[in-house]
mmCIF file of C-alpha atoms in Angstrom:
data_model
loop_
_atom_site.group_PDB
_atom_site.id
_atom_site.type_symbol
_atom_site.label_atom_id
_atom_site.label_comp_id
_atom_site.label_asym_id
_atom_site.label_seq_id
_atom_site.Cartn_x
_atom_site.Cartn_y
_atom_site.Cartn_z
ATOM 1 C CA UNK J 20 65.500 -71.327 117.808
ATOM 2 C CA UNK J 21 63.299 -73.891 116.036
ATOM 3 C CA UNK J 22 61.360 -75.832 117.920
ATOM 4 C CA UNK J 23 57.717 -77.917 117.138
ATOM 5 C CA UNK J 24 55.680 -78.670 119.870
ATOM 6 C CA UNK J 25 53.362 -81.823 119.652
ATOM 7 C CA UNK J 26 51.290 -83.014 121.510
ATOM 8 C CA UNK J 27 51.758 -85.980 124.404
ATOM 9 C CA UNK J 28 50.979 -89.737 123.702
ATOM 10 C CA UNK J 29 50.283 -92.632 123.556
ATOM 11 C CA UNK J 30 46.789 -91.163 121.682
ATOM 12 C CA UNK J 31 44.795 -94.672 121.678
ATOM 13 C CA UNK J 32 41.343 -94.702 119.363
ATOM 14 C CA UNK J 33 39.077 -97.447 118.361
ATOM 15 C CA UNK J 34 39.193 -98.001 114.456
ATOM 16 C CA UNK J 35 36.627 -95.590 112.364
ATOM 17 C CA UNK J 36 37.548 -92.496 115.170
ATOM 18 C CA UNK J 37 38.404 -89.113 113.937
ATOM 19 C CA UNK J 38 42.106 -88.567 114.774
ATOM 20 C CA UNK J 39 43.676 -85.055 115.719
ATOM 21 C CA UNK J 40 47.079 -84.994 116.582
ATOM 22 C CA UNK J 41 48.409 -81.375 117.561
ATOM 23 C CA UNK J 42 51.947 -79.189 116.087
ATOM 24 C CA UNK J 43 52.827 -75.743 116.797
ATOM 25 C CA UNK J 44 55.874 -74.485 115.648
ATOM 26 C CA UNK J 45 58.532 -71.703 116.351
ATOM 27 C CA UNK J 46 60.453 -70.185 113.346
ATOM 28 C CA UNK J 47 62.854 -67.097 112.686
ATOM 29 C CA UNK J 48 61.729 -67.490 109.369
ATOM 30 C CA UNK J 49 59.275 -68.625 106.860
ATOM 31 C CA UNK J 50 59.589 -72.426 107.137
ATOM 32 C CA UNK J 51 58.245 -75.857 105.642
ATOM 33 C CA UNK J 52 55.721 -78.091 107.063
ATOM 34 C CA UNK J 53 56.636 -81.883 107.629
ATOM 35 C CA UNK J 54 54.543 -84.594 109.511
ATOM 36 C CA UNK J 55 56.229 -87.855 109.078
ATOM 37 C CA UNK J 56 55.326 -91.386 110.415
ATOM 38 C CA UNK J 57 57.274 -94.120 111.800
ATOM 39 C CA UNK J 58 55.996 -97.838 111.712
ATOM 40 C CA UNK J 59 56.979 -100.339 114.678
ATOM 41 C CA UNK J 60 60.438 -101.205 113.313
ATOM 42 C CA UNK J 61 61.144 -99.332 110.241
ATOM 43 C CA UNK J 62 62.335 -95.501 109.956
ATOM 44 C CA UNK J 63 60.718 -92.564 108.746
ATOM 45 C CA UNK J 64 58.328 -91.909 105.926
ATOM 46 C CA UNK J 65 57.520 -88.430 104.772
ATOM 47 C CA UNK J 66 53.621 -88.634 105.279
ATOM 48 C CA UNK J 67 52.909 -84.846 103.998
ATOM 49 C CA UNK J 68 53.933 -81.417 103.794
ATOM 50 C CA UNK J 69 53.562 -77.577 103.350
ATOM 51 C CA UNK J 70 55.733 -74.820 102.083
ATOM 52 C CA UNK J 71 53.729 -71.986 102.911
ATOM 53 C CA UNK J 72 50.745 -70.253 104.397
ATOM 54 C CA UNK J 73 47.582 -71.843 104.431
ATOM 55 C CA UNK J 74 48.516 -74.783 101.748
ATOM 56 C CA UNK J 75 47.140 -78.211 102.797
ATOM 57 C CA UNK J 76 48.702 -81.051 102.572
ATOM 58 C CA UNK J 77 46.928 -84.525 101.501
ATOM 59 C CA UNK J 78 48.576 -87.929 101.745
ATOM 60 C CA UNK J 79 46.775 -91.458 102.386
ATOM 61 C CA UNK J 80 43.381 -89.521 103.903
ATOM 62 C CA UNK J 81 45.766 -87.755 106.694
ATOM 63 C CA UNK J 82 45.354 -84.194 106.180
ATOM 64 C CA UNK J 83 47.187 -80.796 107.809
ATOM 65 C CA UNK J 84 46.762 -76.981 107.191
ATOM 66 C CA UNK J 85 49.600 -74.815 107.032
ATOM 67 C CA UNK J 86 48.055 -72.300 109.688
ATOM 68 C CA UNK J 87 50.560 -69.607 110.224
ATOM 69 C CA UNK J 88 48.271 -67.281 111.975
ATOM 70 C CA UNK J 89 48.277 -69.677 115.137
ATOM 71 C CA UNK J 90 51.932 -71.159 114.088
ATOM 72 C CA UNK J 91 49.824 -74.388 113.626
ATOM 73 C CA UNK J 92 49.796 -77.661 111.996
ATOM 74 C CA UNK J 93 47.382 -79.875 113.290
ATOM 75 C CA UNK J 94 47.489 -83.802 111.674
ATOM 76 C CA UNK J 95 43.605 -84.941 110.897
ATOM 77 C CA UNK J 96 42.457 -88.300 109.109
ATOM 78 C CA UNK J 97 38.540 -88.562 109.425
ATOM 79 C CA UNK J 98 38.319 -92.425 109.689
ATOM 80 C CA UNK J 99 41.515 -94.153 111.233
ATOM 81 C CA UNK J 100 42.173 -97.699 111.228
ATOM 82 C CA UNK J 101 44.854 -101.274 113.091
ATOM 83 C CA UNK J 102 47.282 -99.864 110.274
ATOM 84 C CA UNK J 103 47.675 -96.333 111.156
ATOM 85 C CA UNK J 104 49.359 -97.563 114.349
ATOM 86 C CA UNK J 105 52.558 -95.690 114.461
ATOM 87 C CA UNK J 106 54.356 -92.714 115.465
ATOM 88 C CA UNK J 107 53.557 -89.790 114.198
ATOM 89 C CA UNK J 108 56.560 -86.475 113.834
ATOM 90 C CA UNK J 109 55.940 -82.848 113.325
ATOM 91 C CA UNK J 110 58.807 -81.291 111.615
ATOM 92 C CA UNK J 111 60.096 -78.176 110.498
ATOM 93 C CA UNK J 112 62.570 -76.939 107.806
ATOM 94 C CA UNK J 113 63.199 -72.950 107.551
ATOM 95 C CA UNK J 114 65.574 -72.589 104.930
ATOM 96 C CA UNK J 115 66.150 -68.467 106.728
ATOM 97 C CA UNK J 116 68.713 -70.375 108.680
ATOM 98 C CA UNK J 117 70.610 -72.415 105.348
ATOM 99 C CA UNK J 118 71.007 -75.793 104.482
ATOM 100 C CA UNK J 119 67.329 -77.232 105.068
ATOM 101 C CA UNK J 120 67.642 -78.839 108.436
ATOM 102 C CA UNK J 121 65.013 -80.609 109.766
ATOM 103 C CA UNK J 122 63.849 -79.588 113.566
ATOM 104 C CA UNK J 123 61.337 -82.811 114.494
ATOM 105 C CA UNK J 124 58.464 -82.454 117.746
ATOM 106 C CA UNK J 125 58.868 -85.325 120.210
ATOM 107 C CA UNK J 126 56.710 -87.370 118.757
ATOM 108 C CA UNK J 127 52.842 -88.927 119.563
ATOM 109 C CA UNK J 128 52.254 -92.683 119.243
ATOM 110 C CA UNK J 129 49.490 -93.797 117.978
ATOM 111 C CA UNK J 130 47.572 -96.772 118.685
ATOM 112 C CA UNK J 131 44.133 -97.642 116.951
ATOM 113 C CA UNK J 132 41.916 -100.930 118.541
ATOM 114 C CA UNK J 133 39.411 -102.685 116.737
ATOM 115 C CA UNK S 17 62.000 -89.134 95.438
ATOM 116 C CA UNK S 18 65.481 -90.800 97.002
ATOM 117 C CA UNK S 19 65.761 -94.467 97.757
ATOM 118 C CA UNK S 20 68.186 -95.151 101.201
ATOM 119 C CA UNK S 21 69.749 -97.571 102.309
ATOM 120 C CA UNK S 22 71.697 -98.292 105.801
ATOM 121 C CA UNK S 23 74.321 -101.475 106.742
ATOM 122 C CA UNK S 24 74.685 -102.409 109.384
ATOM 123 C CA UNK S 25 70.622 -102.549 110.166
ATOM 124 C CA UNK S 26 71.323 -103.012 114.102
ATOM 125 C CA UNK S 27 74.713 -104.003 115.644
ATOM 126 C CA UNK S 28 75.851 -105.322 119.695
ATOM 127 C CA UNK S 29 79.250 -103.070 120.056
ATOM 128 C CA UNK S 30 81.580 -103.577 123.490
ATOM 129 C CA UNK S 31 81.887 -100.309 125.269
ATOM 130 C CA UNK S 32 85.614 -99.092 123.702
ATOM 131 C CA UNK S 33 85.596 -100.068 120.349
ATOM 132 C CA UNK S 34 83.677 -98.126 116.858
ATOM 133 C CA UNK S 35 81.407 -98.794 114.555
ATOM 134 C CA UNK S 36 81.042 -97.629 111.206
ATOM 135 C CA UNK S 37 77.282 -97.151 109.512
ATOM 136 C CA UNK S 38 77.048 -96.585 106.022
ATOM 137 C CA UNK S 39 74.133 -94.213 104.349
ATOM 138 C CA UNK S 40 73.877 -95.424 100.117
ATOM 139 C CA UNK S 41 71.211 -93.315 98.226
ATOM 140 C CA UNK S 42 69.390 -94.539 95.093
ATOM 141 C CA UNK S 43 70.040 -91.471 93.293
ATOM 142 C CA UNK S 44 72.694 -88.220 93.294
ATOM 143 C CA UNK S 45 71.743 -85.369 96.020
ATOM 144 C CA UNK S 46 73.228 -82.463 97.193
ATOM 145 C CA UNK S 47 72.820 -82.798 101.172
ATOM 146 C CA UNK S 48 73.091 -85.721 103.614
ATOM 147 C CA UNK S 49 72.030 -85.584 107.176
ATOM 148 C CA UNK S 50 72.863 -88.076 110.334
ATOM 149 C CA UNK S 51 70.735 -88.502 113.372
ATOM 150 C CA UNK S 52 70.055 -89.902 116.920
ATOM 151 C CA UNK S 53 66.547 -91.436 117.921
ATOM 152 C CA UNK S 54 67.056 -92.448 121.338
ATOM 153 C CA UNK S 55 64.919 -94.955 123.012
ATOM 154 C CA UNK S 56 61.582 -93.200 123.268
ATOM 155 C CA UNK S 57 62.633 -90.187 122.301
ATOM 156 C CA UNK S 58 62.939 -88.163 118.900
ATOM 157 C CA UNK S 59 65.198 -86.899 116.467
ATOM 158 C CA UNK S 60 68.272 -85.008 117.027
ATOM 159 C CA UNK S 61 70.527 -83.880 114.340
ATOM 160 C CA UNK S 62 74.486 -84.780 114.241
ATOM 161 C CA UNK S 63 75.552 -83.795 111.783
ATOM 162 C CA UNK S 64 75.260 -82.433 107.391
ATOM 163 C CA UNK S 65 77.393 -83.739 105.543
ATOM 164 C CA UNK S 66 77.912 -82.016 102.203
ATOM 165 C CA UNK S 67 79.790 -83.638 99.005
ATOM 166 C CA UNK S 68 82.784 -81.517 99.142
ATOM 167 C CA UNK S 69 83.347 -80.199 102.644
ATOM 168 C CA UNK S 70 83.880 -80.723 105.568
ATOM 169 C CA UNK S 71 80.636 -82.268 107.718
ATOM 170 C CA UNK S 72 78.985 -79.322 109.929
ATOM 171 C CA UNK S 73 78.154 -80.928 113.398
ATOM 172 C CA UNK S 74 75.003 -79.602 116.117
ATOM 173 C CA UNK S 75 75.633 -78.207 118.645
ATOM 174 C CA UNK S 76 77.177 -81.230 121.133
ATOM 175 C CA UNK S 77 78.484 -83.487 118.141
ATOM 176 C CA UNK S 78 82.300 -83.030 117.346
ATOM 177 C CA UNK S 79 83.921 -84.907 115.576
ATOM 178 C CA UNK S 80 86.429 -86.747 117.215
ATOM 179 C CA UNK S 81 83.399 -88.446 118.501
ATOM 180 C CA UNK S 82 81.148 -88.427 115.335
ATOM 181 C CA UNK S 83 83.668 -88.781 112.322
ATOM 182 C CA UNK S 84 81.859 -88.908 109.354
ATOM 183 C CA UNK S 85 82.575 -89.000 104.991
ATOM 184 C CA UNK S 86 81.651 -88.101 102.236
ATOM 185 C CA UNK S 87 83.663 -89.138 98.894
ATOM 186 C CA UNK S 88 80.025 -88.536 96.419
ATOM 187 C CA UNK S 89 77.173 -87.785 95.989
ATOM 188 C CA UNK S 90 75.223 -91.103 96.990
ATOM 189 C CA UNK S 91 76.990 -92.228 99.885
ATOM 190 C CA UNK S 92 78.471 -91.597 103.628
ATOM 191 C CA UNK S 93 79.786 -93.004 106.556
ATOM 192 C CA UNK S 94 79.276 -91.887 110.222
ATOM 193 C CA UNK S 95 81.540 -93.454 112.705
ATOM 194 C CA UNK S 96 80.235 -93.684 116.797
ATOM 195 C CA UNK S 97 83.818 -93.682 118.486
ATOM 196 C CA UNK S 98 84.665 -95.182 121.555
ATOM 197 C CA UNK S 99 81.406 -95.750 122.336
ATOM 198 C CA UNK S 100 79.361 -96.457 125.893
ATOM 199 C CA UNK S 101 75.950 -97.888 126.594
ATOM 200 C CA UNK S 102 74.920 -94.050 126.409
ATOM 201 C CA UNK S 103 75.354 -94.136 122.863
ATOM 202 C CA UNK S 104 73.410 -96.508 122.579
ATOM 203 C CA UNK S 105 70.426 -95.421 119.816
ATOM 204 C CA UNK S 106 69.257 -96.051 116.412
ATOM 205 C CA UNK S 107 70.601 -93.550 114.145
ATOM 206 C CA UNK S 108 69.712 -92.341 110.834
ATOM 207 C CA UNK S 109 70.437 -91.020 108.040
ATOM 208 C CA UNK S 110 68.693 -88.488 105.068
ATOM 209 C CA UNK S 111 69.568 -86.930 101.775
ATOM 210 C CA UNK S 112 67.609 -84.246 99.964
ATOM 211 C CA UNK S 113 68.161 -81.435 97.949
ATOM 212 C CA UNK S 114 67.574 -77.662 98.813
ATOM 213 C CA UNK S 115 65.016 -77.012 95.700
ATOM 214 C CA UNK S 116 62.769 -79.673 96.603
ATOM 215 C CA UNK S 117 62.871 -78.946 100.677
ATOM 216 C CA UNK S 118 62.365 -82.350 101.818
ATOM 217 C CA UNK S 119 64.830 -85.328 102.675
ATOM 218 C CA UNK S 120 64.083 -88.866 102.706
ATOM 219 C CA UNK S 121 65.232 -91.208 104.939
ATOM 220 C CA UNK S 122 66.802 -94.621 105.250
ATOM 221 C CA UNK S 123 65.456 -96.862 108.109
ATOM 222 C CA UNK S 124 68.241 -96.723 110.628
ATOM 223 C CA UNK S 125 70.758 -98.626 112.082
ATOM 224 C CA UNK S 126 69.804 -99.641 115.624
ATOM 225 C CA UNK S 127 72.706 -99.173 118.052
ATOM 226 C CA UNK S 128 73.271 -101.388 120.967
ATOM 227 C CA UNK S 129 76.286 -101.090 123.392
ATOM 228 C CA UNK S 130 77.468 -103.440 125.935
#
């Protein structure tokens, strides 16, 4: 079945540091890939997405490139801020199975300190 | 995009009782989903609710425990029945369209069962 593997957290960085959160996936078809963010006490918000190989999703300074050859969708940001502190979830939607169900990774907590 | 609200935002319940969670979308969506997020864990899909048909449950979740209604294209309810402390979780609903291949999430309902 489909699965998503994320690097474990928490990840603690200083403000303005470079961020990478690794995400790899297994899917039977040609999935769409997503990064969701969950700020403390809130629900999930879609951060970015990519629907086919070599697509790059970007939003709020975050980027991720759909790499079919390595089945990866790593999240990057060049300079993090304290306000980026949150839990980040990588997810996939494999329409081959029908229904657009999302399969989530375990989430990676990011803490950004001054 | 769609804006999704949930009620209640949180509740504390006694074991053996039931709680119904409401999910309202500000626009019509074909597909709605219910997820559970146990403390410190990722999201697990409970069921998919499409209007006009029975909900489709994932492995490990049954209708008797988690009955779902989907009376129209903007509303759904999830009932957590005969609750035990193990049901303490955040319950999230989401909505989306197949054509957009994207889901929007509500803020979640934080349930504590004593």
